[in-house]
XYZ file of C-alpha atoms in Angstrom:
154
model
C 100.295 78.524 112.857
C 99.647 75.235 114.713
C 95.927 75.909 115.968
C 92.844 77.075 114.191
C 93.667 80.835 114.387
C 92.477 83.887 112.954
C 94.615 84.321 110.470
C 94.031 81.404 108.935
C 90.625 82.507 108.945
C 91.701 85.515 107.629
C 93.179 83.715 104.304
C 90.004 81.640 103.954
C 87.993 84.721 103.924
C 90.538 86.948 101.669
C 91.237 84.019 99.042
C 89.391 83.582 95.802
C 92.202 81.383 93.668
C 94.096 78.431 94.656
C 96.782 76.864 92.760
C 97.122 73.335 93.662
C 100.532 72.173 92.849
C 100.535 68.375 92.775
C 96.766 67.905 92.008
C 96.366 64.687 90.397
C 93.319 63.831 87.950
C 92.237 60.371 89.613
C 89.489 61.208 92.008
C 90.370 58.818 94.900
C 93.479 60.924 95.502
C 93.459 63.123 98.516
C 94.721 66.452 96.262
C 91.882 65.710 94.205
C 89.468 65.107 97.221
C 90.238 68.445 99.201
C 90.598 70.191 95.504
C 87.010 69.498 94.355
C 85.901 70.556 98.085
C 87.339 74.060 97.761
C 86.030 74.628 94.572
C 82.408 73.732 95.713
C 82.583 76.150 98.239
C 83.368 79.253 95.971
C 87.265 78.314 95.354
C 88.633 78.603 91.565
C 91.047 75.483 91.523
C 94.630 75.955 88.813
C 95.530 72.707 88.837
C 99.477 72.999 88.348
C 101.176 69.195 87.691
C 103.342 69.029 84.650
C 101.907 65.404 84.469
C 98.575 66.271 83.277
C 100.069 69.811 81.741
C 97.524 71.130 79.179
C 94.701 68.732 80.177
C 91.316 69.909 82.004
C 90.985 68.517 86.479
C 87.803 70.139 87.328
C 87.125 71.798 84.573
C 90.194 74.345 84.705
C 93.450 73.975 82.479
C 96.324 71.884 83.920
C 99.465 74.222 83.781
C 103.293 72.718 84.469
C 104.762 75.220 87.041
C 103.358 78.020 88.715
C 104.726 80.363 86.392
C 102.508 79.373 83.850
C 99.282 79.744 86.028
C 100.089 82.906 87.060
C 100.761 84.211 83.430
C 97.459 82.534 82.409
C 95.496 84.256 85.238
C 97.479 87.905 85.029
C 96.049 87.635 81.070
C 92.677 87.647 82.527
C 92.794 89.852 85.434
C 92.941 87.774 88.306
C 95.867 85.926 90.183
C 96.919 83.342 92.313
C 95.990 83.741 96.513
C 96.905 80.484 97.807
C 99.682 78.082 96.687
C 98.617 75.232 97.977
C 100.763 71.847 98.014
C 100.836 68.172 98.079
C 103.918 67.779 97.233
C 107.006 66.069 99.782
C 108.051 68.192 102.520
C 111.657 68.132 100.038
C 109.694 69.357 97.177
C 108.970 72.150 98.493
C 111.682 74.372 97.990
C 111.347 75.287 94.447
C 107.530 75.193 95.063
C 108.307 78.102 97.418
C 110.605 79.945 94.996
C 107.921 79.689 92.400
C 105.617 81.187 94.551
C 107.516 83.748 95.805
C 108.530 84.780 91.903
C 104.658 85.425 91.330
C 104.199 87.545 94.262
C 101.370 85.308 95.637
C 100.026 86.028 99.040
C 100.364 82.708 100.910
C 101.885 78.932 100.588
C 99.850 76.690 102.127
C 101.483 73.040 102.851
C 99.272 70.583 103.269
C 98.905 67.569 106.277
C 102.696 65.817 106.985
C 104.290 68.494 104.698
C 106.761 70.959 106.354
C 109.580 72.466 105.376
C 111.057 75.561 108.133
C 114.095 77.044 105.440
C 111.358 77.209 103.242
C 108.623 78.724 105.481
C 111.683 81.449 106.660
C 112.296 82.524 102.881
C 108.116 82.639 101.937
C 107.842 84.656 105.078
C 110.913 86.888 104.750
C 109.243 88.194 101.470
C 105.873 88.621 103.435
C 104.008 85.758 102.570
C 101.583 83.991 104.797
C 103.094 80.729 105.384
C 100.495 77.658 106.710
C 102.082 73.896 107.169
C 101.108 70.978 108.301
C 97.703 71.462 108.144
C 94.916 70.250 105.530
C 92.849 73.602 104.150
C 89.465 71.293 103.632
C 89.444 70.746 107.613
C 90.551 74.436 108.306
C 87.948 75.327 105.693
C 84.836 73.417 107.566
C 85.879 74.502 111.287
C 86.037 78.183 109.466
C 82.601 77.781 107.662
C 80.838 75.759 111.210
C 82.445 79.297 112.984
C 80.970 81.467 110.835
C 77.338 80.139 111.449
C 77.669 80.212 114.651
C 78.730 84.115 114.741
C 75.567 86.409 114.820
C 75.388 88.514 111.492
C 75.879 91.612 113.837
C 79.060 90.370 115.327
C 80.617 89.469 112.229
């Protein structure tokens, strides 16, 4: 997906639960940044780093691997809709396989992070694959669209 497209739109909309793997805890970082945005728009943030495993980044429990997230949220109910990443483009890999293993939806990389073996095996297992692209700006052009579209039309 290289333009704002409605599909992307179409994950916004659908998603409740982002895991962020590679969130850090200092607030000047960009993860951070784009985290705390999502999550004051309606967005639980998992925060998965095995740096900060255990500890509390916007309130919500640190967890080491995705694994772990997903097992916490399964316990109560809910799971995982976007993997997001901020991770190197040759981290992502086992980020992928991770995500893949707990059935999530969609792997989104973020801005300068690509990786097309990757993006092939997400999608071969029907996952909605997004790179290169930062979710914060997708999320404002989606929200400015969606005042713009007359209730009716919606």
């Amino acid at each position: 997906m290289n333009q704002y497209s409605p599909e992307i739109a179409s994950i916004l909309g659908a998603s409740r639960t982002i895991a962020v793997v590679g969130l850090s805890a200092q607030s000047t970082r960009t993860s951070y940044e784009v985290a705390s945005y999502m999550q004051k728009h309606g967005y639980r943030i998992i925060p998965v780093n095995p740096t900060y495993a255990g500890q509390q980044i916007l309130g919500e429990t640190c967890y080491p691997d995705l694994p772990s997230a997903a097992s916490a949220l399964a316990a109560q109910g809910q799971r995982i809709d976007i993997v997001n990443v901020f991770r190197r483009s040759e981290d992502v890999p086992p980020v992928t396989e991770q995500a893949i293993a707990i059935t999530c939806p969609c792997i989104w990389l973020q801005l300068g992070i690509s990786h097309a073996q990757a993006a092939q095996q997400a999608q071969a297992q029907g996952m909605q694959v997004v790179m290169n692209r930062c979710i914060k700006i997708d999320h404002m052009h989606w929200r400015s669209q969606q005042r713009l579209t007359p209730k009716g039309l919606r």
